[in-house]
GROMACS .gro file of C-alpha atoms in nm:
model
  507
    1UNK     CA    1   4.159  -5.402   1.031
    2UNK     CA    2   4.484  -5.172   1.059
    3UNK     CA    3   4.557  -5.053   1.417
    4UNK     CA    4   4.553  -4.692   1.537
    5UNK     CA    5   4.925  -4.689   1.558
    6UNK     CA    6   4.952  -4.796   1.187
    7UNK     CA    7   4.705  -4.538   1.058
    8UNK     CA    8   4.867  -4.257   1.243
    9UNK     CA    9   5.218  -4.366   1.106
   10UNK     CA   10   5.060  -4.354   0.747
   11UNK     CA   11   4.907  -4.005   0.812
   12UNK     CA   12   5.243  -3.882   0.935
   13UNK     CA   13   5.428  -4.012   0.629
   14UNK     CA   14   5.139  -3.834   0.395
   15UNK     CA   15   5.161  -3.506   0.608
   16UNK     CA   16   4.795  -3.530   0.723
   17UNK     CA   17   4.811  -3.609   1.088
   18UNK     CA   18   4.536  -3.361   1.166
   19UNK     CA   19   4.273  -3.604   1.064
   20UNK     CA   20   4.284  -3.776   1.380
   21UNK     CA   21   4.283  -3.471   1.594
   22UNK     CA   22   3.942  -3.560   1.761
   23UNK     CA   23   4.048  -3.927   1.820
   24UNK     CA   24   4.000  -3.870   2.191
   25UNK     CA   25   3.648  -3.734   2.154
   26UNK     CA   26   3.506  -4.030   1.947
   27UNK     CA   27   3.301  -4.330   2.081
   28UNK     CA   28   3.401  -4.678   1.964
   29UNK     CA   29   3.165  -4.685   1.667
   30UNK     CA   30   3.289  -4.361   1.509
   31UNK     CA   31   3.647  -4.462   1.599
   32UNK     CA   32   3.622  -4.777   1.409
   33UNK     CA   33   3.461  -4.598   1.097
   34UNK     CA   34   3.717  -4.326   1.093
   35UNK     CA   35   4.001  -4.576   1.117
   36UNK     CA   36   3.858  -4.786   0.836
   37UNK     CA   37   3.829  -4.488   0.608
   38UNK     CA   38   4.193  -4.371   0.693
   39UNK     CA   39   4.348  -4.721   0.642
   40UNK     CA   40   4.237  -4.712   0.278
   41UNK     CA   41   4.463  -4.408   0.188
   42UNK     CA   42   4.793  -4.511   0.064
   43UNK     CA   43   5.041  -4.264   0.227
   44UNK     CA   44   5.249  -4.171  -0.086
   45UNK     CA   45   4.945  -4.135  -0.314
   46UNK     CA   46   4.761  -3.905  -0.051
   47UNK     CA   47   5.069  -3.691  -0.016
   48UNK     CA   48   5.088  -3.653  -0.377
   49UNK     CA   49   4.715  -3.577  -0.435
   50UNK     CA   50   4.715  -3.315  -0.177
   51UNK     CA   51   5.039  -3.149  -0.326
   52UNK     CA   52   4.926  -3.160  -0.676
   53UNK     CA   53   4.567  -3.015  -0.591
   54UNK     CA   54   4.716  -2.717  -0.386
   55UNK     CA   55   4.965  -2.681  -0.693
   56UNK     CA   56   4.695  -2.679  -0.951
   57UNK     CA   57   4.470  -2.448  -0.777
   58UNK     CA   58   4.745  -2.191  -0.715
   59UNK     CA   59   4.824  -2.179  -1.108
   60UNK     CA   60   4.654  -1.889  -1.283
   61UNK     CA   61   4.376  -1.991  -1.490
   62UNK     CA   62   4.270  -1.840  -1.815
   63UNK     CA   63   4.369  -1.876  -2.200
   64UNK     CA   64   4.730  -2.001  -2.236
   65UNK     CA   65   4.934  -1.733  -2.428
   66UNK     CA   66   5.000  -1.971  -2.721
   67UNK     CA   67   4.658  -2.160  -2.756
   68UNK     CA   68   4.560  -1.972  -3.066
   69UNK     CA   69   4.830  -2.112  -3.259
   70UNK     CA   70   4.775  -2.473  -3.155
   71UNK     CA   71   4.398  -2.489  -3.225
   72UNK     CA   72   4.228  -2.594  -3.525
   73UNK     CA   73   3.862  -2.684  -3.627
   74UNK     CA   74   3.779  -3.034  -3.678
   75UNK     CA   75   3.831  -3.146  -4.050
   76UNK     CA   76   3.473  -3.124  -4.242
   77UNK     CA   77   3.512  -3.485  -4.351
   78UNK     CA   78   3.508  -3.597  -3.984
   79UNK     CA   79   3.188  -3.410  -3.895
   80UNK     CA   80   2.833  -3.552  -3.972
   81UNK     CA   81   2.501  -3.372  -3.935
   82UNK     CA   82   2.175  -3.523  -3.815
   83UNK     CA   83   1.963  -3.226  -3.998
   84UNK     CA   84   2.193  -3.120  -4.286
   85UNK     CA   85   2.316  -3.321  -4.608
   86UNK     CA   86   2.142  -3.602  -4.804
   87UNK     CA   87   1.836  -3.756  -4.627
   88UNK     CA   88   1.932  -4.099  -4.805
   89UNK     CA   89   2.267  -4.089  -4.637
   90UNK     CA   90   2.108  -4.029  -4.285
   91UNK     CA   91   1.868  -4.316  -4.377
   92UNK     CA   92   2.155  -4.545  -4.404
   93UNK     CA   93   2.321  -4.434  -4.074
   94UNK     CA   94   1.986  -4.490  -3.913
   95UNK     CA   95   1.946  -4.842  -4.072
   96UNK     CA   96   2.287  -4.940  -3.974
   97UNK     CA   97   2.252  -4.814  -3.616
   98UNK     CA   98   1.906  -5.017  -3.592
   99UNK     CA   99   2.107  -5.317  -3.735
  100UNK     CA  100   2.360  -5.310  -3.453
  101UNK     CA  101   2.113  -5.271  -3.193
  102UNK     CA  102   1.900  -5.565  -3.326
  103UNK     CA  103   2.233  -5.767  -3.319
  104UNK     CA  104   2.249  -5.688  -2.945
  105UNK     CA  105   2.594  -5.498  -2.996
  106UNK     CA  106   2.481  -5.165  -2.857
  107UNK     CA  107   2.480  -5.067  -2.495
  108UNK     CA  108   2.410  -4.741  -2.311
  109UNK     CA  109   2.611  -4.587  -2.021
  110UNK     CA  110   2.474  -4.329  -1.803
  111UNK     CA  111   2.717  -4.090  -1.616
  112UNK     CA  112   2.518  -4.047  -1.279
  113UNK     CA  113   2.772  -3.986  -0.996
  114UNK     CA  114   2.723  -3.621  -0.913
  115UNK     CA  115   2.499  -3.472  -0.655
  116UNK     CA  116   2.205  -3.240  -0.734
  117UNK     CA  117   2.365  -2.967  -0.518
  118UNK     CA  118   2.315  -2.678  -0.793
  119UNK     CA  119   1.977  -2.808  -0.856
  120UNK     CA  120   1.895  -2.763  -0.486
  121UNK     CA  121   1.808  -3.142  -0.413
  122UNK     CA  122   1.955  -3.377  -0.184
  123UNK     CA  123   1.892  -3.695  -0.399
  124UNK     CA  124   2.034  -3.793  -0.755
  125UNK     CA  125   1.921  -3.592  -1.037
  126UNK     CA  126   1.766  -3.888  -1.225
  127UNK     CA  127   1.514  -3.894  -0.971
  128UNK     CA  128   1.388  -3.545  -1.034
  129UNK     CA  129   1.094  -3.452  -1.240
  130UNK     CA  130   1.071  -3.120  -1.394
  131UNK     CA  131   0.687  -3.071  -1.375
  132UNK     CA  132   0.577  -3.257  -1.683
  133UNK     CA  133   0.186  -3.352  -1.688
  134UNK     CA  134   0.285  -3.720  -1.659
  135UNK     CA  135   0.537  -3.632  -1.358
  136UNK     CA  136   0.798  -3.865  -1.516
  137UNK     CA  137   1.145  -3.838  -1.386
  138UNK     CA  138   1.459  -3.830  -1.581
  139UNK     CA  139   1.524  -4.188  -1.506
  140UNK     CA  140   1.177  -4.287  -1.635
  141UNK     CA  141   1.207  -4.099  -1.956
  142UNK     CA  142   1.540  -4.255  -2.029
  143UNK     CA  143   1.426  -4.595  -1.939
  144UNK     CA  144   1.123  -4.561  -2.181
  145UNK     CA  145   1.350  -4.447  -2.456
  146UNK     CA  146   1.556  -4.768  -2.402
  147UNK     CA  147   1.238  -4.973  -2.432
  148UNK     CA  148   1.117  -4.801  -2.732
  149UNK     CA  149   1.436  -4.822  -2.946
  150UNK     CA  150   1.473  -5.194  -2.860
  151UNK     CA  151   1.120  -5.222  -2.986
  152UNK     CA  152   1.181  -5.028  -3.310
  153UNK     CA  153   1.508  -5.242  -3.387
  154UNK     CA  154   1.316  -5.556  -3.309
  155UNK     CA  155   1.048  -5.483  -3.551
  156UNK     CA  156   1.275  -5.380  -3.845
  157UNK     CA  157   1.475  -5.690  -3.800
  158UNK     CA  158   1.214  -5.958  -3.681
  159UNK     CA  159   1.393  -6.021  -3.344
  160UNK     CA  160   1.406  -5.960  -2.983
  161UNK     CA  161   1.693  -5.737  -2.878
  162UNK     CA  162   1.841  -5.588  -2.563
  163UNK     CA  163   2.036  -5.257  -2.494
  164UNK     CA  164   2.195  -5.311  -2.159
  165UNK     CA  165   2.189  -4.999  -1.923
  166UNK     CA  166   2.495  -4.937  -1.735
  167UNK     CA  167   2.476  -4.661  -1.470
  168UNK     CA  168   2.785  -4.520  -1.309
  169UNK     CA  169   2.699  -4.392  -0.956
  170UNK     CA  170   2.897  -4.273  -0.667
  171UNK     CA  171   2.906  -4.320  -0.284
  172UNK     CA  172   2.636  -4.039  -0.280
  173UNK     CA  173   2.401  -4.187  -0.570
  174UNK     CA  174   2.443  -4.556  -0.555
  175UNK     CA  175   2.212  -4.654  -0.264
  176UNK     CA  176   1.926  -4.417  -0.359
  177UNK     CA  177   1.946  -4.500  -0.724
  178UNK     CA  178   1.919  -4.879  -0.664
  179UNK     CA  179   1.631  -4.825  -0.419
  180UNK     CA  180   1.434  -4.585  -0.670
  181UNK     CA  181   1.475  -4.843  -0.941
  182UNK     CA  182   1.355  -5.121  -0.723
  183UNK     CA  183   1.065  -4.920  -0.614
  184UNK     CA  184   0.984  -4.844  -0.978
  185UNK     CA  185   1.015  -5.228  -1.093
  186UNK     CA  186   1.314  -5.108  -1.295
  187UNK     CA  187   1.058  -4.919  -1.529
  188UNK     CA  188   0.960  -5.261  -1.679
  189UNK     CA  189   1.331  -5.331  -1.799
  190UNK     CA  190   1.474  -5.677  -1.699
  191UNK     CA  191   1.691  -5.612  -1.390
  192UNK     CA  192   1.953  -5.818  -1.522
  193UNK     CA  193   2.018  -5.562  -1.784
  194UNK     CA  194   2.043  -5.254  -1.549
  195UNK     CA  195   2.379  -5.278  -1.433
  196UNK     CA  196   2.491  -5.010  -1.146
  197UNK     CA  197   2.830  -4.969  -1.050
  198UNK     CA  198   3.039  -4.721  -0.842
  199UNK     CA  199   3.321  -4.484  -0.921
  200UNK     CA  200   3.598  -4.399  -0.699
  201UNK     CA  201   3.604  -4.108  -0.440
  202UNK     CA  202   3.890  -3.859  -0.362
  203UNK     CA  203   3.928  -3.652  -0.050
  204UNK     CA  204   3.874  -3.291  -0.076
  205UNK     CA  205   4.167  -3.068  -0.007
  206UNK     CA  206   4.205  -2.701   0.124
  207UNK     CA  207   4.397  -2.457  -0.076
  208UNK     CA  208   4.708  -2.530   0.151
  209UNK     CA  209   4.701  -2.887   0.064
  210UNK     CA  210   4.535  -3.036   0.390
  211UNK     CA  211   4.258  -3.303   0.353
  212UNK     CA  212   3.923  -3.152   0.494
  213UNK     CA  213   3.738  -3.335   0.775
  214UNK     CA  214   3.359  -3.321   0.700
  215UNK     CA  215   3.288  -3.451   1.059
  216UNK     CA  216   3.491  -3.542   1.341
  217UNK     CA  217   3.482  -3.915   1.224
  218UNK     CA  218   3.453  -3.853   0.846
  219UNK     CA  219   3.669  -3.733   0.557
  220UNK     CA  220   3.520  -3.494   0.303
  221UNK     CA  221   3.511  -3.700   0.008
  222UNK     CA  222   3.406  -3.628  -0.367
  223UNK     CA  223   3.347  -3.855  -0.689
  224UNK     CA  224   3.649  -3.829  -0.928
  225UNK     CA  225   3.458  -3.677  -1.175
  226UNK     CA  226   3.296  -3.831  -1.497
  227UNK     CA  227   3.643  -3.930  -1.610
  228UNK     CA  228   3.653  -4.158  -1.334
  229UNK     CA  229   3.450  -4.406  -1.557
  230UNK     CA  230   3.758  -4.554  -1.694
  231UNK     CA  231   3.898  -4.677  -1.357
  232UNK     CA  232   3.546  -4.773  -1.243
  233UNK     CA  233   3.509  -4.989  -1.554
  234UNK     CA  234   3.806  -5.185  -1.452
  235UNK     CA  235   3.724  -5.188  -1.080
  236UNK     CA  236   3.384  -5.357  -1.145
  237UNK     CA  237   3.477  -5.568  -1.458
  238UNK     CA  238   3.227  -5.393  -1.650
  239UNK     CA  239   3.402  -5.439  -1.985
  240UNK     CA  240   3.411  -5.807  -1.915
  241UNK     CA  241   3.039  -5.807  -1.864
  242UNK     CA  242   3.006  -5.602  -2.199
  243UNK     CA  243   3.207  -5.857  -2.375
  244UNK     CA  244   3.013  -6.158  -2.232
  245UNK     CA  245   2.688  -5.997  -2.375
  246UNK     CA  246   2.860  -5.917  -2.721
  247UNK     CA  247   2.847  -5.549  -2.687
  248UNK     CA  248   3.075  -5.373  -2.906
  249UNK     CA  249   2.967  -5.019  -2.919
  250UNK     CA  250   2.886  -4.807  -2.610
  251UNK     CA  251   2.669  -4.489  -2.614
  252UNK     CA  252   2.793  -4.283  -2.323
  253UNK     CA  253   2.586  -3.992  -2.179
  254UNK     CA  254   2.529  -3.753  -1.887
  255UNK     CA  255   2.209  -3.783  -1.661
  256UNK     CA  256   2.086  -3.407  -1.679
  257UNK     CA  257   1.997  -3.396  -2.052
  258UNK     CA  258   1.620  -3.433  -2.065
  259UNK     CA  259   1.631  -3.449  -2.446
  260UNK     CA  260   1.899  -3.730  -2.462
  261UNK     CA  261   1.833  -4.008  -2.736
  262UNK     CA  262   1.966  -4.315  -2.582
  263UNK     CA  263   2.137  -4.561  -2.837
  264UNK     CA  264   2.060  -4.309  -3.115
  265UNK     CA  265   2.039  -4.536  -3.420
  266UNK     CA  266   2.145  -4.232  -3.635
  267UNK     CA  267   2.440  -4.147  -3.417
  268UNK     CA  268   2.545  -4.511  -3.375
  269UNK     CA  269   2.511  -4.600  -3.744
  270UNK     CA  270   2.720  -4.268  -3.837
  271UNK     CA  271   3.005  -4.388  -3.604
  272UNK     CA  272   3.000  -4.737  -3.730
  273UNK     CA  273   2.999  -4.661  -4.082
  274UNK     CA  274   3.277  -4.405  -4.036
  275UNK     CA  275   3.475  -4.685  -3.866
  276UNK     CA  276   3.523  -4.463  -3.566
  277UNK     CA  277   3.651  -4.572  -3.226
  278UNK     CA  278   3.551  -4.248  -3.061
  279UNK     CA  279   3.277  -3.997  -3.142
  280UNK     CA  280   3.101  -3.708  -2.994
  281UNK     CA  281   2.768  -3.542  -3.039
  282UNK     CA  282   2.792  -3.160  -3.067
  283UNK     CA  283   2.553  -2.870  -3.101
  284UNK     CA  284   2.619  -2.530  -3.264
  285UNK     CA  285   2.726  -2.263  -3.025
  286UNK     CA  286   2.449  -2.027  -2.967
  287UNK     CA  287   2.691  -1.727  -2.930
  288UNK     CA  288   3.056  -1.691  -2.918
  289UNK     CA  289   3.081  -1.661  -2.550
  290UNK     CA  290   2.861  -1.938  -2.459
  291UNK     CA  291   3.002  -2.124  -2.165
  292UNK     CA  292   3.042  -2.480  -2.314
  293UNK     CA  293   3.364  -2.672  -2.414
  294UNK     CA  294   3.455  -2.673  -2.784
  295UNK     CA  295   3.542  -2.988  -2.972
  296UNK     CA  296   3.824  -2.920  -3.192
  297UNK     CA  297   4.182  -3.022  -3.249
  298UNK     CA  298   4.457  -2.920  -3.030
  299UNK     CA  299   4.822  -2.993  -3.120
  300UNK     CA  300   4.671  -3.173  -3.396
  301UNK     CA  301   4.462  -3.423  -3.198
  302UNK     CA  302   4.096  -3.406  -3.095
  303UNK     CA  303   4.012  -3.260  -2.772
  304UNK     CA  304   3.754  -3.046  -2.582
  305UNK     CA  305   3.881  -2.720  -2.492
  306UNK     CA  306   3.695  -2.546  -2.197
  307UNK     CA  307   3.545  -2.207  -2.296
  308UNK     CA  308   3.752  -2.034  -2.016
  309UNK     CA  309   4.055  -2.145  -2.187
  310UNK     CA  310   3.960  -1.962  -2.541
  311UNK     CA  311   4.012  -1.605  -2.565
  312UNK     CA  312   3.732  -1.375  -2.676
  313UNK     CA  313   3.915  -1.309  -3.014
  314UNK     CA  314   3.962  -1.682  -3.083
  315UNK     CA  315   3.592  -1.753  -2.976
  316UNK     CA  316   3.458  -1.482  -3.221
  317UNK     CA  317   3.658  -1.594  -3.528
  318UNK     CA  318   3.430  -1.671  -3.820
  319UNK     CA  319   3.476  -1.870  -4.149
  320UNK     CA  320   3.397  -1.777  -4.513
  321UNK     CA  321   3.043  -1.865  -4.461
  322UNK     CA  322   3.000  -1.640  -4.167
  323UNK     CA  323   2.955  -1.908  -3.908
  324UNK     CA  324   3.176  -1.948  -3.583
  325UNK     CA  325   3.500  -2.156  -3.673
  326UNK     CA  326   3.498  -2.299  -3.317
  327UNK     CA  327   3.119  -2.378  -3.292
  328UNK     CA  328   3.104  -2.743  -3.194
  329UNK     CA  329   2.972  -2.735  -2.854
  330UNK     CA  330   3.045  -3.036  -2.641
  331UNK     CA  331   2.718  -3.178  -2.470
  332UNK     CA  332   2.864  -3.501  -2.282
  333UNK     CA  333   2.713  -3.732  -2.531
  334UNK     CA  334   2.953  -3.986  -2.665
  335UNK     CA  335   3.033  -4.290  -2.878
  336UNK     CA  336   3.311  -4.551  -2.798
  337UNK     CA  337   3.395  -4.898  -2.914
  338UNK     CA  338   3.445  -5.148  -2.635
  339UNK     CA  339   3.808  -5.204  -2.744
  340UNK     CA  340   3.874  -4.854  -2.738
  341UNK     CA  341   3.743  -4.833  -2.384
  342UNK     CA  342   3.951  -5.119  -2.280
  343UNK     CA  343   4.263  -4.977  -2.414
  344UNK     CA  344   4.191  -4.672  -2.206
  345UNK     CA  345   4.106  -4.828  -1.894
  346UNK     CA  346   4.395  -5.065  -1.901
  347UNK     CA  347   4.666  -4.853  -2.064
  348UNK     CA  348   4.602  -4.485  -2.096
  349UNK     CA  349   4.399  -4.379  -1.781
  350UNK     CA  350   4.701  -4.289  -1.591
  351UNK     CA  351   4.789  -4.017  -1.865
  352UNK     CA  352   4.458  -3.841  -1.830
  353UNK     CA  353   4.479  -3.478  -1.688
  354UNK     CA  354   4.320  -3.399  -1.355
  355UNK     CA  355   4.123  -3.095  -1.318
  356UNK     CA  356   4.053  -2.843  -1.041
  357UNK     CA  357   3.715  -2.786  -0.919
  358UNK     CA  358   3.700  -2.509  -0.641
  359UNK     CA  359   3.398  -2.593  -0.414
  360UNK     CA  360   3.213  -2.519  -0.099
  361UNK     CA  361   3.301  -2.815   0.117
  362UNK     CA  362   3.138  -2.851   0.466
  363UNK     CA  363   3.388  -2.922   0.732
  364UNK     CA  364   3.438  -2.895   1.117
  365UNK     CA  365   3.659  -2.616   1.254
  366UNK     CA  366   3.941  -2.647   1.494
  367UNK     CA  367   3.683  -2.672   1.788
  368UNK     CA  368   3.504  -2.945   1.626
  369UNK     CA  369   3.184  -2.726   1.517
  370UNK     CA  370   3.019  -2.819   1.184
  371UNK     CA  371   3.059  -2.521   0.924
  372UNK     CA  372   2.857  -2.465   0.614
  373UNK     CA  373   3.106  -2.233   0.411
  374UNK     CA  374   2.933  -1.932   0.228
  375UNK     CA  375   3.230  -1.916  -0.023
  376UNK     CA  376   3.450  -2.178  -0.178
  377UNK     CA  377   3.692  -2.318   0.062
  378UNK     CA  378   3.809  -2.652  -0.098
  379UNK     CA  379   3.954  -2.841  -0.393
  380UNK     CA  380   3.815  -3.143  -0.554
  381UNK     CA  381   4.020  -3.289  -0.813
  382UNK     CA  382   3.850  -3.468  -1.093
  383UNK     CA  383   3.900  -3.617  -1.445
  384UNK     CA  384   3.686  -3.564  -1.746
  385UNK     CA  385   3.526  -3.832  -1.959
  386UNK     CA  386   3.620  -3.648  -2.290
  387UNK     CA  387   3.987  -3.629  -2.211
  388UNK     CA  388   4.020  -3.954  -2.405
  389UNK     CA  389   3.954  -3.812  -2.734
  390UNK     CA  390   4.312  -3.731  -2.783
  391UNK     CA  391   4.388  -4.126  -2.787
  392UNK     CA  392   4.136  -4.195  -3.055
  393UNK     CA  393   4.275  -4.352  -3.387
  394UNK     CA  394   3.957  -4.243  -3.567
  395UNK     CA  395   3.739  -3.955  -3.400
  396UNK     CA  396   3.427  -3.816  -3.544
  397UNK     CA  397   3.185  -3.549  -3.442
  398UNK     CA  398   2.816  -3.550  -3.517
  399UNK     CA  399   2.621  -3.211  -3.498
  400UNK     CA  400   2.256  -3.251  -3.379
  401UNK     CA  401   1.995  -2.959  -3.352
  402UNK     CA  402   1.990  -2.817  -2.999
  403UNK     CA  403   1.609  -2.782  -2.992
  404UNK     CA  404   1.592  -3.154  -3.056
  405UNK     CA  405   1.866  -3.307  -2.848
  406UNK     CA  406   2.007  -3.082  -2.567
  407UNK     CA  407   1.828  -2.906  -2.280
  408UNK     CA  408   2.052  -2.969  -1.959
  409UNK     CA  409   1.919  -2.957  -1.603
  410UNK     CA  410   2.174  -2.812  -1.379
  411UNK     CA  411   2.027  -2.532  -1.179
  412UNK     CA  412   1.769  -2.432  -0.931
  413UNK     CA  413   1.470  -2.215  -1.088
  414UNK     CA  414   1.618  -1.912  -0.948
  415UNK     CA  415   1.927  -1.942  -1.199
  416UNK     CA  416   1.717  -1.863  -1.489
  417UNK     CA  417   1.894  -2.100  -1.737
  418UNK     CA  418   1.933  -2.466  -1.756
  419UNK     CA  419   1.657  -2.501  -1.489
  420UNK     CA  420   1.342  -2.728  -1.438
  421UNK     CA  421   1.126  -2.476  -1.630
  422UNK     CA  422   1.372  -2.446  -1.940
  423UNK     CA  423   1.400  -2.840  -1.945
  424UNK     CA  424   1.037  -2.882  -1.917
  425UNK     CA  425   0.970  -2.620  -2.203
  426UNK     CA  426   1.221  -2.774  -2.415
  427UNK     CA  427   1.052  -3.127  -2.416
  428UNK     CA  428   0.695  -2.992  -2.442
  429UNK     CA  429   0.805  -2.768  -2.720
  430UNK     CA  430   0.958  -3.073  -2.907
  431UNK     CA  431   0.634  -3.269  -2.851
  432UNK     CA  432   0.427  -2.978  -2.980
  433UNK     CA  433   0.653  -2.958  -3.304
  434UNK     CA  434   0.614  -3.350  -3.345
  435UNK     CA  435   0.228  -3.346  -3.324
  436UNK     CA  436   0.211  -3.056  -3.568
  437UNK     CA  437   0.439  -3.242  -3.818
  438UNK     CA  438   0.211  -3.548  -3.770
  439UNK     CA  439  -0.080  -3.352  -3.889
  440UNK     CA  440  -0.261  -3.257  -3.571
  441UNK     CA  441  -0.405  -2.916  -3.498
  442UNK     CA  442  -0.453  -2.771  -3.160
  443UNK     CA  443  -0.736  -2.569  -3.047
  444UNK     CA  444  -0.769  -2.317  -2.765
  445UNK     CA  445  -1.052  -2.334  -2.483
  446UNK     CA  446  -1.272  -2.138  -2.728
  447UNK     CA  447  -1.222  -2.377  -3.034
  448UNK     CA  448  -0.998  -2.142  -3.218
  449UNK     CA  449  -0.679  -2.297  -3.393
  450UNK     CA  450  -0.360  -2.210  -3.224
  451UNK     CA  451  -0.055  -2.137  -3.425
  452UNK     CA  452   0.074  -2.409  -3.644
  453UNK     CA  453   0.415  -2.274  -3.635
  454UNK     CA  454   0.617  -2.427  -3.343
  455UNK     CA  455   0.668  -2.075  -3.192
  456UNK     CA  456   0.699  -2.008  -2.814
  457UNK     CA  457   0.494  -1.766  -2.606
  458UNK     CA  458   0.680  -1.494  -2.425
  459UNK     CA  459   0.719  -1.705  -2.111
  460UNK     CA  460   0.897  -1.976  -2.337
  461UNK     CA  461   0.585  -2.225  -2.319
  462UNK     CA  462   0.457  -2.361  -2.649
  463UNK     CA  463   0.112  -2.259  -2.742
  464UNK     CA  464  -0.035  -2.596  -2.618
  465UNK     CA  465   0.073  -2.840  -2.360
  466UNK     CA  466   0.146  -3.163  -2.552
  467UNK     CA  467   0.341  -3.456  -2.396
  468UNK     CA  468   0.407  -3.779  -2.600
  469UNK     CA  469   0.539  -4.072  -2.399
  470UNK     CA  470   0.863  -4.216  -2.537
  471UNK     CA  471   0.691  -4.564  -2.559
  472UNK     CA  472   0.487  -4.425  -2.813
  473UNK     CA  473   0.754  -4.222  -3.016
  474UNK     CA  474   1.123  -4.217  -2.980
  475UNK     CA  475   1.204  -3.932  -3.203
  476UNK     CA  476   0.868  -3.824  -3.364
  477UNK     CA  477   0.825  -4.130  -3.567
  478UNK     CA  478   0.485  -4.303  -3.607
  479UNK     CA  479   0.278  -4.024  -3.480
  480UNK     CA  480   0.071  -3.985  -3.804
  481UNK     CA  481  -0.128  -4.299  -3.735
  482UNK     CA  482  -0.269  -4.154  -3.423
  483UNK     CA  483  -0.273  -3.777  -3.479
  484UNK     CA  484  -0.318  -3.694  -3.857
  485UNK     CA  485  -0.626  -3.449  -3.905
  486UNK     CA  486  -0.706  -3.450  -3.530
  487UNK     CA  487  -0.800  -3.153  -3.344
  488UNK     CA  488  -0.658  -3.159  -2.981
  489UNK     CA  489  -0.680  -2.931  -2.702
  490UNK     CA  490  -0.443  -2.863  -2.430
  491UNK     CA  491  -0.323  -3.040  -2.221
  492UNK     CA  492  -0.277  -3.341  -2.426
  493UNK     CA  493  -0.100  -3.644  -2.318
  494UNK     CA  494  -0.024  -3.916  -2.567
  495UNK     CA  495   0.059  -4.215  -2.371
  496UNK     CA  496   0.045  -4.598  -2.449
  497UNK     CA  497  -0.338  -4.624  -2.351
  498UNK     CA  498  -0.444  -4.301  -2.544
  499UNK     CA  499  -0.265  -4.454  -2.844
  500UNK     CA  500  -0.454  -4.757  -2.826
  501UNK     CA  501  -0.783  -4.556  -2.797
  502UNK     CA  502  -0.705  -4.331  -3.094
  503UNK     CA  503  -0.590  -4.656  -3.313
  504UNK     CA  504  -0.931  -4.823  -3.229
  505UNK     CA  505  -1.121  -4.505  -3.336
  506UNK     CA  506  -0.936  -4.516  -3.669
  507UNK     CA  507  -1.059  -4.885  -3.710
   0.00000   0.00000   0.00000
């Protein structure tokens, strides 16, 4: 272990001597913990990190003056659609996706390093349940979708197959996530195929470039963003594990989308048949000023341009068909080949831009008293997973219907949007539509038929509560055998047991 003298010298070289200002007040245990943490900081790198954070924060934000001239929409031939175009072409995409899954060439990778601060919980978002009748958490829904897509691919190709699940966590989420999976028996997945790994952490910095002390014996640290994925892949030899398993294609997604389709065979197949090394699912923007990043070309290469960087005039530009020119909303749902990830992790990662996140960071004041700030007081530097698009040799985008594939859980109930209620309603409305399309009819408490159109009530709820287990249907397929011609009453839950009962009734 480094000595106190060595660490003080390193901090002096980095210009961060204040981090040991409470040393004389600490007991031996906290002293050892602080010394071990500080010894990990390389002085020149720490000094540069603090300098870069303060400088980046001081720069004015907003649309660069010449951005409009540098932007172009993606070429039409590089954009596919899940709901528009030839159904036969879509079927070929799906079949190719299932073929690759059956060959054990597809993995999914979950970005789950962030805390649920905005959601108002102290545990990882994946452990949250939004109030479904089944009380299933995001982690359980996702695990069951993996099991179902494995089953579908296996049945089509007469084989047993595996979709490995890689989960990138952080210092904050690794331990509770690992414990949660063990307590729930990995949701009946083989534990050997659920690989948890940890992204790096970076110190939070004041606006003046001083590292923040969270406690007298602890530096305030934060995950290095979802773009920290590429360093973490190298740190934990994840790409070597993928190669050993024969994985060639990786579906990367964010934890908070309740509608996410893991290892989506249509998306996978589209990307593979297009020869893509990198792809992104997108949704059509709901309105010009919607606060989502836009997938487009910047200086001739694919990138995600943040909504805050696009002027209102550019955001409102429309094409000859009346649609928004820059309408491809980014939803953090990506396809990568393993070879592409390897190139990024080993060669291109240092070229990725660092982004500034101004946050409320708990700290200790000069007297050593803990402070929970009421307004932002610190800078967290992070990289974004999508900043690698610029390095793609063959980038594609795939447009999906928002109501079928995107409803993020980001905020507490009071926020009014992207909260537990909107996520729950999105999933239940989807399942209501699936049941109607399968030939079911819903009756109210008096036996009167409810609307057959999948309209929502004024509060956003579907006319009837219907939840369908991912173990029964991945994307609405196969429900006719259980539901055609049936009259159902709310709430209706179609899980594996109920599906067996209904099938027995048919026979």
